[in-house]
Amino acid sequence: MTTPRDLLIIAMDAGSGSPVEQGELSLALAGAEVIDLLAAEAVSLDGDHLVPGDHSAQADRLLEQAAAALVREEPYESVTDWLWRRGRGLSVAYQAELEADGQLVRQRRQGISFRAGQLVLADSPARRRAADRWAADEPVLTTLAGAVGVGGKQTEDAQDVADDDVATVLAAVSDALVELASVRQRRAIEDAAFDNIWRGGGG
């Protein structure tokens, strides 16, 4: 299994009380991909820029896609730019992958077709491995999950992560999540103002 897959499983399984927003989860998944690619030496960091390494095959199909998507010409892409570009719709892609692997199944509802059921986690070795990693308070998984509001285990700015490059990625994820929240808040205010103008115009 990979960190992105473990993160998605934990996000679906942790019972945080409210579902994780797809946008937040997608940004965190993109960060998790970078961390796994760093571990595989498929990428390195020069400051906050992603420098691709040898494009060797990755064991996971979506990680292979991530490695292939790295910008391979200077100036290389920053971690932040990667998160926004790669993260677009990424949670949906990972959910589809887990479903294709039989790790997500659709609940059958009486009188409703099987495909219409809600996606739930299957009892699988992958789910148990993710749960073990979560129970062990593994710093990377804990920080990424905490950043998207899962489980109440959020650490202080990834202070428990020893690797500087990994800490840089985690900090970029945190900053991107703050930016996303700010954008959403601004849009909500603008939408509310527009609604007030519309009603005031007697439309």
PDB file of N, CA and C in Angstrom, residues 64-168:
ATOM      1  N   GLU A  64       2.614   5.791 -10.244  1.00  0.00           N
ATOM      2  CA  GLU A  64       3.284   5.797 -11.541  1.00  0.00           C
ATOM      3  C   GLU A  64       2.803   6.986 -12.382  1.00  0.00           C
ATOM      4  N   GLN A  65       1.511   7.251 -12.333  1.00  0.00           N
ATOM      5  CA  GLN A  65       0.978   8.421 -13.031  1.00  0.00           C
ATOM      6  C   GLN A  65       1.573   9.707 -12.459  1.00  0.00           C
ATOM      7  N   ALA A  66       1.700   9.756 -11.140  1.00  0.00           N
ATOM      8  CA  ALA A  66       2.265  10.942 -10.497  1.00  0.00           C
ATOM      9  C   ALA A  66       3.701  11.162 -10.938  1.00  0.00           C
ATOM     10  N   ALA A  67       4.490  10.088 -10.955  1.00  0.00           N
ATOM     11  CA  ALA A  67       5.890  10.208 -11.384  1.00  0.00           C
ATOM     12  C   ALA A  67       5.975  10.684 -12.826  1.00  0.00           C
ATOM     13  N   ALA A  68       5.085  10.167 -13.679  1.00  0.00           N
ATOM     14  CA  ALA A  68       5.085  10.560 -15.087  1.00  0.00           C
ATOM     15  C   ALA A  68       4.647  12.007 -15.263  1.00  0.00           C
ATOM     16  N   ALA A  69       3.887  12.536 -14.298  1.00  0.00           N
ATOM     17  CA  ALA A  69       3.360  13.898 -14.413  1.00  0.00           C
ATOM     18  C   ALA A  69       4.340  14.962 -13.934  1.00  0.00           C
ATOM     19  N   LEU A  70       5.464  14.559 -13.354  1.00  0.00           N
ATOM     20  CA  LEU A  70       6.435  15.540 -12.869  1.00  0.00           C
ATOM     21  C   LEU A  70       6.987  16.385 -14.014  1.00  0.00           C
ATOM     22  N   VAL A  71       7.144  17.664 -13.762  1.00  0.00           N
ATOM     23  CA  VAL A  71       7.759  18.559 -14.746  1.00  0.00           C
ATOM     24  C   VAL A  71       9.247  18.237 -14.824  1.00  0.00           C
ATOM     25  N   ARG A  72       9.743  17.921 -16.016  1.00  0.00           N
ATOM     26  CA  ARG A  72      11.107  17.436 -16.174  1.00  0.00           C
ATOM     27  C   ARG A  72      12.042  18.439 -16.836  1.00  0.00           C
ATOM     28  N   GLU A  73      11.598  19.664 -16.921  1.00  0.00           N
ATOM     29  CA  GLU A  73      12.448  20.718 -17.481  1.00  0.00           C
ATOM     30  C   GLU A  73      12.525  21.872 -16.500  1.00  0.00           C
ATOM     31  N   GLU A  74      13.693  22.507 -16.433  1.00  0.00           N
ATOM     32  CA  GLU A  74      13.840  23.674 -15.560  1.00  0.00           C
ATOM     33  C   GLU A  74      13.064  24.857 -16.147  1.00  0.00           C
ATOM     34  N   PRO A  75      12.535  25.753 -15.321  1.00  0.00           N
ATOM     35  CA  PRO A  75      12.531  25.674 -13.860  1.00  0.00           C
ATOM     36  C   PRO A  75      11.521  24.636 -13.398  1.00  0.00           C
ATOM     37  N   TYR A  76      11.927  23.809 -12.474  1.00  0.00           N
ATOM     38  CA  TYR A  76      11.040  22.751 -12.016  1.00  0.00           C
ATOM     39  C   TYR A  76       9.865  23.327 -11.230  1.00  0.00           C
ATOM     40  N   GLU A  77       8.855  22.501 -11.078  1.00  0.00           N
ATOM     41  CA  GLU A  77       7.619  22.929 -10.423  1.00  0.00           C
ATOM     42  C   GLU A  77       7.806  22.983  -8.907  1.00  0.00           C
ATOM     43  N   SER A  78       7.197  23.984  -8.286  1.00  0.00           N
ATOM     44  CA  SER A  78       7.220  24.042  -6.824  1.00  0.00           C
ATOM     45  C   SER A  78       6.246  23.014  -6.253  1.00  0.00           C
ATOM     46  N   VAL A  79       6.466  22.643  -4.995  1.00  0.00           N
ATOM     47  CA  VAL A  79       5.558  21.706  -4.346  1.00  0.00           C
ATOM     48  C   VAL A  79       4.136  22.273  -4.337  1.00  0.00           C
ATOM     49  N   THR A  80       4.007  23.562  -4.057  1.00  0.00           N
ATOM     50  CA  THR A  80       2.683  24.179  -4.007  1.00  0.00           C
ATOM     51  C   THR A  80       1.975  24.096  -5.350  1.00  0.00           C
ATOM     52  N   ASP A  81       2.684  24.409  -6.439  1.00  0.00           N
ATOM     53  CA  ASP A  81       2.080  24.324  -7.768  1.00  0.00           C
ATOM     54  C   ASP A  81       1.665  22.884  -8.087  1.00  0.00           C
ATOM     55  N   TRP A  82       2.501  21.927  -7.678  1.00  0.00           N
ATOM     56  CA  TRP A  82       2.172  20.522  -7.880  1.00  0.00           C
ATOM     57  C   TRP A  82       0.879  20.152  -7.157  1.00  0.00           C
ATOM     58  N   LEU A  83       0.744  20.592  -5.918  1.00  0.00           N
ATOM     59  CA  LEU A  83      -0.442  20.237  -5.143  1.00  0.00           C
ATOM     60  C   LEU A  83      -1.708  20.684  -5.850  1.00  0.00           C
ATOM     61  N   TRP A  84      -1.702  21.913  -6.371  1.00  0.00           N
ATOM     62  CA  TRP A  84      -2.906  22.437  -7.024  1.00  0.00           C
ATOM     63  C   TRP A  84      -3.144  21.772  -8.373  1.00  0.00           C
ATOM     64  N   ARG A  85      -2.069  21.479  -9.107  1.00  0.00           N
ATOM     65  CA  ARG A  85      -2.242  20.864 -10.434  1.00  0.00           C
ATOM     66  C   ARG A  85      -2.594  19.386 -10.318  1.00  0.00           C
ATOM     67  N   ARG A  86      -1.803  18.646  -9.585  1.00  0.00           N
ATOM     68  CA  ARG A  86      -2.017  17.208  -9.452  1.00  0.00           C
ATOM     69  C   ARG A  86      -3.258  16.903  -8.618  1.00  0.00           C
ATOM     70  N   GLY A  87      -3.550  17.769  -7.648  1.00  0.00           N
ATOM     71  CA  GLY A  87      -4.636  17.501  -6.727  1.00  0.00           C
ATOM     72  C   GLY A  87      -6.022  17.605  -7.318  1.00  0.00           C
ATOM     73  N   ARG A  88      -6.145  18.214  -8.476  1.00  0.00           N
ATOM     74  CA  ARG A  88      -7.481  18.410  -9.060  1.00  0.00           C
ATOM     75  C   ARG A  88      -8.175  17.064  -9.292  1.00  0.00           C
ATOM     76  N   GLY A  89      -9.227  16.809  -8.529  1.00  0.00           N
ATOM     77  CA  GLY A  89     -10.000  15.579  -8.699  1.00  0.00           C
ATOM     78  C   GLY A  89      -9.303  14.316  -8.223  1.00  0.00           C
ATOM     79  N   LEU A  90      -8.205  14.451  -7.462  1.00  0.00           N
ATOM     80  CA  LEU A  90      -7.399  13.278  -7.126  1.00  0.00           C
ATOM     81  C   LEU A  90      -8.116  12.331  -6.170  1.00  0.00           C
ATOM     82  N   SER A  91      -8.926  12.880  -5.265  1.00  0.00           N
ATOM     83  CA  SER A  91      -9.628  11.998  -4.322  1.00  0.00           C
ATOM     84  C   SER A  91     -10.579  11.065  -5.062  1.00  0.00           C
ATOM     85  N   VAL A  92     -11.219  11.573  -6.098  1.00  0.00           N
ATOM     86  CA  VAL A  92     -12.124  10.748  -6.892  1.00  0.00           C
ATOM     87  C   VAL A  92     -11.352   9.632  -7.588  1.00  0.00           C
ATOM     88  N   ALA A  93     -10.156   9.970  -8.105  1.00  0.00           N
ATOM     89  CA  ALA A  93      -9.334   8.966  -8.786  1.00  0.00           C
ATOM     90  C   ALA A  93      -8.916   7.855  -7.829  1.00  0.00           C
ATOM     91  N   TYR A  94      -8.545   8.226  -6.610  1.00  0.00           N
ATOM     92  CA  TYR A  94      -8.139   7.207  -5.639  1.00  0.00           C
ATOM     93  C   TYR A  94      -9.327   6.369  -5.183  1.00  0.00           C
ATOM     94  N   GLN A  95     -10.480   6.990  -5.028  1.00  0.00           N
ATOM     95  CA  GLN A  95     -11.665   6.219  -4.663  1.00  0.00           C
ATOM     96  C   GLN A  95     -11.994   5.206  -5.759  1.00  0.00           C
ATOM     97  N   ALA A  96     -11.903   5.617  -7.012  1.00  0.00           N
ATOM     98  CA  ALA A  96     -12.177   4.710  -8.131  1.00  0.00           C
ATOM     99  C   ALA A  96     -11.173   3.564  -8.155  1.00  0.00           C
ATOM    100  N   GLU A  97      -9.924   3.867  -7.831  1.00  0.00           N
ATOM    101  CA  GLU A  97      -8.887   2.836  -7.817  1.00  0.00           C
ATOM    102  C   GLU A  97      -9.142   1.812  -6.708  1.00  0.00           C
ATOM    103  N   LEU A  98      -9.496   2.299  -5.526  1.00  0.00           N
ATOM    104  CA  LEU A  98      -9.786   1.383  -4.426  1.00  0.00           C
ATOM    105  C   LEU A  98     -11.026   0.536  -4.734  1.00  0.00           C
ATOM    106  N   GLU A  99     -12.009   1.140  -5.385  1.00  0.00           N
ATOM    107  CA  GLU A  99     -13.199   0.380  -5.760  1.00  0.00           C
ATOM    108  C   GLU A  99     -12.853  -0.695  -6.780  1.00  0.00           C
ATOM    109  N   ALA A 100     -12.010  -0.351  -7.747  1.00  0.00           N
ATOM    110  CA  ALA A 100     -11.608  -1.323  -8.765  1.00  0.00           C
ATOM    111  C   ALA A 100     -10.830  -2.486  -8.147  1.00  0.00           C
ATOM    112  N   ASP A 101     -10.107  -2.202  -7.074  1.00  0.00           N
ATOM    113  CA  ASP A 101      -9.334  -3.247  -6.390  1.00  0.00           C
ATOM    114  C   ASP A 101     -10.161  -4.029  -5.379  1.00  0.00           C
ATOM    115  N   GLY A 102     -11.446  -3.691  -5.235  1.00  0.00           N
ATOM    116  CA  GLY A 102     -12.297  -4.395  -4.301  1.00  0.00           C
ATOM    117  C   GLY A 102     -12.151  -3.950  -2.861  1.00  0.00           C
ATOM    118  N   GLN A 103     -11.442  -2.827  -2.640  1.00  0.00           N
ATOM    119  CA  GLN A 103     -11.261  -2.323  -1.279  1.00  0.00           C
ATOM    120  C   GLN A 103     -12.372  -1.366  -0.868  1.00  0.00           C
ATOM    121  N   LEU A 104     -13.108  -0.871  -1.841  1.00  0.00           N
ATOM    122  CA  LEU A 104     -14.346  -0.135  -1.590  1.00  0.00           C
ATOM    123  C   LEU A 104     -15.473  -0.883  -2.277  1.00  0.00           C
ATOM    124  N   VAL A 105     -16.564  -1.053  -1.561  1.00  0.00           N
ATOM    125  CA  VAL A 105     -17.720  -1.743  -2.133  1.00  0.00           C
ATOM    126  C   VAL A 105     -18.946  -0.876  -1.925  1.00  0.00           C
ATOM    127  N   ARG A 106     -19.968  -1.137  -2.710  1.00  0.00           N
ATOM    128  CA  ARG A 106     -21.209  -0.361  -2.601  1.00  0.00           C
ATOM    129  C   ARG A 106     -22.241  -1.149  -1.807  1.00  0.00           C
ATOM    130  N   GLN A 107     -22.769  -0.500  -0.793  1.00  0.00           N
ATOM    131  CA  GLN A 107     -23.783  -1.147   0.032  1.00  0.00           C
ATOM    132  C   GLN A 107     -25.047  -1.397  -0.788  1.00  0.00           C
ATOM    133  N   ARG A 108     -25.558  -2.595  -0.653  1.00  0.00           N
ATOM    134  CA  ARG A 108     -26.833  -2.912  -1.313  1.00  0.00           C
ATOM    135  C   ARG A 108     -27.983  -2.360  -0.466  1.00  0.00           C
ATOM    136  N   ARG A 109     -28.866  -1.649  -1.087  1.00  0.00           N
ATOM    137  CA  ARG A 109     -30.040  -1.126  -0.392  1.00  0.00           C
ATOM    138  C   ARG A 109     -31.292  -1.778  -0.953  1.00  0.00           C
ATOM    139  N   GLN A 110     -32.207  -2.071  -0.082  1.00  0.00           N
ATOM    140  CA  GLN A 110     -33.427  -2.747  -0.506  1.00  0.00           C
ATOM    141  C   GLN A 110     -34.191  -1.873  -1.496  1.00  0.00           C
ATOM    142  N   GLY A 111     -34.477  -2.461  -2.650  1.00  0.00           N
ATOM    143  CA  GLY A 111     -35.233  -1.756  -3.661  1.00  0.00           C
ATOM    144  C   GLY A 111     -34.417  -0.803  -4.518  1.00  0.00           C
ATOM    145  N   ILE A 112     -33.099  -0.753  -4.273  1.00  0.00           N
ATOM    146  CA  ILE A 112     -32.232   0.132  -5.051  1.00  0.00           C
ATOM    147  C   ILE A 112     -31.126  -0.710  -5.675  1.00  0.00           C
ATOM    148  N   SER A 113     -30.732  -0.375  -6.878  1.00  0.00           N
ATOM    149  CA  SER A 113     -29.710  -1.153  -7.565  1.00  0.00           C
ATOM    150  C   SER A 113     -28.398  -1.124  -6.783  1.00  0.00           C
ATOM    151  N   PHE A 114     -27.586  -2.159  -6.951  1.00  0.00           N
ATOM    152  CA  PHE A 114     -26.319  -2.274  -6.227  1.00  0.00           C
ATOM    153  C   PHE A 114     -25.419  -1.077  -6.499  1.00  0.00           C
ATOM    154  N   ARG A 115     -25.366  -0.621  -7.725  1.00  0.00           N
ATOM    155  CA  ARG A 115     -24.479   0.482  -8.081  1.00  0.00           C
ATOM    156  C   ARG A 115     -24.891   1.784  -7.410  1.00  0.00           C
ATOM    157  N   ALA A 116     -26.143   1.868  -6.970  1.00  0.00           N
ATOM    158  CA  ALA A 116     -26.610   3.114  -6.363  1.00  0.00           C
ATOM    159  C   ALA A 116     -26.231   3.221  -4.883  1.00  0.00           C
ATOM    160  N   GLY A 117     -25.695   2.120  -4.304  1.00  0.00           N
ATOM    161  CA  GLY A 117     -25.379   2.129  -2.888  1.00  0.00           C
ATOM    162  C   GLY A 117     -24.198   3.018  -2.560  1.00  0.00           C
ATOM    163  N   GLN A 118     -24.089   3.332  -1.273  1.00  0.00           N
ATOM    164  CA  GLN A 118     -22.991   4.165  -0.790  1.00  0.00           C
ATOM    165  C   GLN A 118     -21.695   3.359  -0.759  1.00  0.00           C
ATOM    166  N   LEU A 119     -20.579   4.000  -1.117  1.00  0.00           N
ATOM    167  CA  LEU A 119     -19.281   3.338  -1.059  1.00  0.00           C
ATOM    168  C   LEU A 119     -18.834   3.186   0.387  1.00  0.00           C
ATOM    169  N   VAL A 120     -18.458   1.971   0.764  1.00  0.00           N
ATOM    170  CA  VAL A 120     -17.947   1.712   2.108  1.00  0.00           C
ATOM    171  C   VAL A 120     -16.687   0.868   1.976  1.00  0.00           C
ATOM    172  N   LEU A 121     -15.868   0.892   3.012  1.00  0.00           N
ATOM    173  CA  LEU A 121     -14.631   0.127   3.011  1.00  0.00           C
ATOM    174  C   LEU A 121     -14.911  -1.349   3.221  1.00  0.00           C
ATOM    175  N   ALA A 122     -14.242  -2.167   2.424  1.00  0.00           N
ATOM    176  CA  ALA A 122     -14.303  -3.604   2.633  1.00  0.00           C
ATOM    177  C   ALA A 122     -13.331  -3.989   3.746  1.00  0.00           C
ATOM    178  N   ASP A 123     -13.593  -5.115   4.385  1.00  0.00           N
ATOM    179  CA  ASP A 123     -12.661  -5.647   5.382  1.00  0.00           C
ATOM    180  C   ASP A 123     -11.531  -6.325   4.622  1.00  0.00           C
ATOM    181  N   SER A 124     -10.400  -5.633   4.504  1.00  0.00           N
ATOM    182  CA  SER A 124      -9.312  -6.106   3.663  1.00  0.00           C
ATOM    183  C   SER A 124      -7.984  -5.956   4.386  1.00  0.00           C
ATOM    184  N   PRO A 125      -6.950  -6.676   3.941  1.00  0.00           N
ATOM    185  CA  PRO A 125      -5.610  -6.485   4.514  1.00  0.00           C
ATOM    186  C   PRO A 125      -5.134  -5.039   4.398  1.00  0.00           C
ATOM    187  N   ALA A 126      -5.481  -4.374   3.298  1.00  0.00           N
ATOM    188  CA  ALA A 126      -5.079  -2.975   3.109  1.00  0.00           C
ATOM    189  C   ALA A 126      -5.688  -2.089   4.183  1.00  0.00           C
ATOM    190  N   ARG A 127      -6.950  -2.333   4.496  1.00  0.00           N
ATOM    191  CA  ARG A 127      -7.616  -1.545   5.540  1.00  0.00           C
ATOM    192  C   ARG A 127      -6.963  -1.790   6.897  1.00  0.00           C
ATOM    193  N   ARG A 128      -6.605  -3.030   7.163  1.00  0.00           N
ATOM    194  CA  ARG A 128      -5.974  -3.346   8.449  1.00  0.00           C
ATOM    195  C   ARG A 128      -4.580  -2.746   8.542  1.00  0.00           C
ATOM    196  N   ARG A 129      -3.834  -2.747   7.427  1.00  0.00           N
ATOM    197  CA  ARG A 129      -2.501  -2.142   7.444  1.00  0.00           C
ATOM    198  C   ARG A 129      -2.590  -0.641   7.692  1.00  0.00           C
ATOM    199  N   ALA A 130      -3.549   0.013   7.045  1.00  0.00           N
ATOM    200  CA  ALA A 130      -3.728   1.451   7.267  1.00  0.00           C
ATOM    201  C   ALA A 130      -4.107   1.728   8.715  1.00  0.00           C
ATOM    202  N   ALA A 131      -4.979   0.882   9.267  1.00  0.00           N
ATOM    203  CA  ALA A 131      -5.392   1.055  10.653  1.00  0.00           C
ATOM    204  C   ALA A 131      -4.215   0.867  11.610  1.00  0.00           C
ATOM    205  N   ASP A 132      -3.345  -0.088  11.305  1.00  0.00           N
ATOM    206  CA  ASP A 132      -2.160  -0.310  12.140  1.00  0.00           C
ATOM    207  C   ASP A 132      -1.232   0.899  12.099  1.00  0.00           C
ATOM    208  N   ARG A 133      -1.055   1.461  10.917  1.00  0.00           N
ATOM    209  CA  ARG A 133      -0.199   2.636  10.769  1.00  0.00           C
ATOM    210  C   ARG A 133      -0.786   3.823  11.530  1.00  0.00           C
ATOM    211  N   TRP A 134      -2.091   3.944  11.469  1.00  0.00           N
ATOM    212  CA  TRP A 134      -2.795   5.018  12.173  1.00  0.00           C
ATOM    213  C   TRP A 134      -2.682   4.838  13.681  1.00  0.00           C
ATOM    214  N   ALA A 135      -2.902   3.605  14.150  1.00  0.00           N
ATOM    215  CA  ALA A 135      -2.837   3.322  15.582  1.00  0.00           C
ATOM    216  C   ALA A 135      -1.435   3.571  16.142  1.00  0.00           C
ATOM    217  N   ALA A 136      -0.418   3.399  15.294  1.00  0.00           N
ATOM    218  CA  ALA A 136       0.968   3.611  15.713  1.00  0.00           C
ATOM    219  C   ALA A 136       1.368   5.084  15.701  1.00  0.00           C
ATOM    220  N   ASP A 137       0.424   5.966  15.340  1.00  0.00           N
ATOM    221  CA  ASP A 137       0.703   7.410  15.279  1.00  0.00           C
ATOM    222  C   ASP A 137       1.874   7.726  14.356  1.00  0.00           C
ATOM    223  N   GLU A 138       1.903   7.059  13.206  1.00  0.00           N
ATOM    224  CA  GLU A 138       2.970   7.319  12.233  1.00  0.00           C
ATOM    225  C   GLU A 138       2.910   8.793  11.835  1.00  0.00           C
ATOM    226  N   PRO A 139       4.018   9.551  11.990  1.00  0.00           N
ATOM    227  CA  PRO A 139       3.944  11.018  11.893  1.00  0.00           C
ATOM    228  C   PRO A 139       3.401  11.558  10.570  1.00  0.00           C
ATOM    229  N   VAL A 140       3.826  10.985   9.438  1.00  0.00           N
ATOM    230  CA  VAL A 140       3.384  11.513   8.144  1.00  0.00           C
ATOM    231  C   VAL A 140       1.879  11.325   7.982  1.00  0.00           C
ATOM    232  N   LEU A 141       1.402  10.112   8.224  1.00  0.00           N
ATOM    233  CA  LEU A 141      -0.024   9.836   8.072  1.00  0.00           C
ATOM    234  C   LEU A 141      -0.846  10.650   9.071  1.00  0.00           C
ATOM    235  N   THR A 142      -0.354  10.742  10.293  1.00  0.00           N
ATOM    236  CA  THR A 142      -1.055  11.516  11.325  1.00  0.00           C
ATOM    237  C   THR A 142      -1.160  12.984  10.942  1.00  0.00           C
ATOM    238  N   THR A 143      -0.068  13.541  10.425  1.00  0.00           N
ATOM    239  CA  THR A 143      -0.060  14.957  10.061  1.00  0.00           C
ATOM    240  C   THR A 143      -0.991  15.226   8.885  1.00  0.00           C
ATOM    241  N   LEU A 144      -0.928  14.387   7.856  1.00  0.00           N
ATOM    242  CA  LEU A 144      -1.787  14.586   6.690  1.00  0.00           C
ATOM    243  C   LEU A 144      -3.264  14.421   7.058  1.00  0.00           C
ATOM    244  N   ALA A 145      -3.565  13.392   7.840  1.00  0.00           N
ATOM    245  CA  ALA A 145      -4.954  13.175   8.238  1.00  0.00           C
ATOM    246  C   ALA A 145      -5.441  14.309   9.132  1.00  0.00           C
ATOM    247  N   GLY A 146      -4.609  14.734  10.085  1.00  0.00           N
ATOM    248  CA  GLY A 146      -4.991  15.831  10.956  1.00  0.00           C
ATOM    249  C   GLY A 146      -5.224  17.116  10.196  1.00  0.00           C
ATOM    250  N   ALA A 147      -4.449  17.325   9.141  1.00  0.00           N
ATOM    251  CA  ALA A 147      -4.577  18.555   8.355  1.00  0.00           C
ATOM    252  C   ALA A 147      -5.937  18.666   7.681  1.00  0.00           C
ATOM    253  N   VAL A 148      -6.540  17.516   7.347  1.00  0.00           N
ATOM    254  CA  VAL A 148      -7.861  17.541   6.715  1.00  0.00           C
ATOM    255  C   VAL A 148      -8.970  17.265   7.729  1.00  0.00           C
ATOM    256  N   GLY A 149      -8.613  17.278   9.020  1.00  0.00           N
ATOM    257  CA  GLY A 149      -9.625  17.217  10.059  1.00  0.00           C
ATOM    258  C   GLY A 149     -10.033  15.835  10.501  1.00  0.00           C
ATOM    259  N   VAL A 150      -9.166  14.849  10.270  1.00  0.00           N
ATOM    260  CA  VAL A 150      -9.513  13.475  10.627  1.00  0.00           C
ATOM    261  C   VAL A 150      -8.893  13.100  11.963  1.00  0.00           C
ATOM    262  N   GLY A 151      -9.723  12.628  12.870  1.00  0.00           N
ATOM    263  CA  GLY A 151      -9.245  11.889  14.019  1.00  0.00           C
ATOM    264  C   GLY A 151      -8.700  12.665  15.195  1.00  0.00           C
ATOM    265  N   GLY A 152      -8.539  13.974  15.073  1.00  0.00           N
ATOM    266  CA  GLY A 152      -8.065  14.747  16.207  1.00  0.00           C
ATOM    267  C   GLY A 152      -6.653  14.451  16.630  1.00  0.00           C
ATOM    268  N   LYS A 153      -5.805  13.971  15.681  1.00  0.00           N
ATOM    269  CA  LYS A 153      -4.434  13.630  16.031  1.00  0.00           C
ATOM    270  C   LYS A 153      -3.416  14.608  15.454  1.00  0.00           C
ATOM    271  N   GLN A 154      -3.864  15.756  15.030  1.00  0.00           N
ATOM    272  CA  GLN A 154      -2.997  16.688  14.330  1.00  0.00           C
ATOM    273  C   GLN A 154      -1.772  17.050  15.175  1.00  0.00           C
ATOM    274  N   THR A 155      -0.592  16.981  14.558  1.00  0.00           N
ATOM    275  CA  THR A 155       0.651  17.328  15.228  1.00  0.00           C
ATOM    276  C   THR A 155       0.973  18.790  14.969  1.00  0.00           C
ATOM    277  N   GLU A 156       1.929  19.306  15.696  1.00  0.00           N
ATOM    278  CA  GLU A 156       2.287  20.713  15.572  1.00  0.00           C
ATOM    279  C   GLU A 156       3.229  20.927  14.394  1.00  0.00           C
ATOM    280  N   ASP A 157       2.658  21.334  13.251  1.00  0.00           N
ATOM    281  CA  ASP A 157       3.463  21.691  12.087  1.00  0.00           C
ATOM    282  C   ASP A 157       4.493  20.635  11.743  1.00  0.00           C
ATOM    283  N   ALA A 158       4.087  19.383  11.792  1.00  0.00           N
ATOM    284  CA  ALA A 158       4.938  18.275  11.381  1.00  0.00           C
ATOM    285  C   ALA A 158       6.246  18.232  12.163  1.00  0.00           C
ATOM    286  N   GLN A 159       6.217  18.681  13.407  1.00  0.00           N
ATOM    287  CA  GLN A 159       7.449  18.734  14.182  1.00  0.00           C
ATOM    288  C   GLN A 159       8.021  17.341  14.462  1.00  0.00           C
ATOM    289  N   ASP A 160       7.190  16.310  14.386  1.00  0.00           N
ATOM    290  CA  ASP A 160       7.656  14.957  14.655  1.00  0.00           C
ATOM    291  C   ASP A 160       8.283  14.293  13.433  1.00  0.00           C
ATOM    292  N   VAL A 161       8.289  14.975  12.295  1.00  0.00           N
ATOM    293  CA  VAL A 161       8.843  14.412  11.067  1.00  0.00           C
ATOM    294  C   VAL A 161      10.316  14.804  10.966  1.00  0.00           C
ATOM    295  N   ALA A 162      11.180  13.802  10.947  1.00  0.00           N
ATOM    296  CA  ALA A 162      12.623  14.062  10.991  1.00  0.00           C
ATOM    297  C   ALA A 162      13.174  14.524   9.652  1.00  0.00           C
ATOM    298  N   ASP A 163      12.608  14.047   8.560  1.00  0.00           N
ATOM    299  CA  ASP A 163      13.143  14.340   7.231  1.00  0.00           C
ATOM    300  C   ASP A 163      12.741  15.753   6.803  1.00  0.00           C
ATOM    301  N   ASP A 164      13.727  16.583   6.460  1.00  0.00           N
ATOM    302  CA  ASP A 164      13.452  17.980   6.114  1.00  0.00           C
ATOM    303  C   ASP A 164      12.600  18.093   4.854  1.00  0.00           C
ATOM    304  N   ASP A 165      12.868  17.246   3.851  1.00  0.00           N
ATOM    305  CA  ASP A 165      12.096  17.316   2.606  1.00  0.00           C
ATOM    306  C   ASP A 165      10.634  16.959   2.859  1.00  0.00           C
ATOM    307  N   VAL A 166      10.412  15.925   3.653  1.00  0.00           N
ATOM    308  CA  VAL A 166       9.041  15.531   3.982  1.00  0.00           C
ATOM    309  C   VAL A 166       8.347  16.647   4.751  1.00  0.00           C
ATOM    310  N   ALA A 167       9.067  17.266   5.686  1.00  0.00           N
ATOM    311  CA  ALA A 167       8.496  18.378   6.444  1.00  0.00           C
ATOM    312  C   ALA A 167       8.130  19.536   5.527  1.00  0.00           C
ATOM    313  N   THR A 168       8.956  19.789   4.495  1.00  0.00           N
ATOM    314  CA  THR A 168       8.660  20.845   3.525  1.00  0.00           C
ATOM    315  C   THR A 168       7.359  20.555   2.786  1.00  0.00           C
TER     316      THR A 168
END
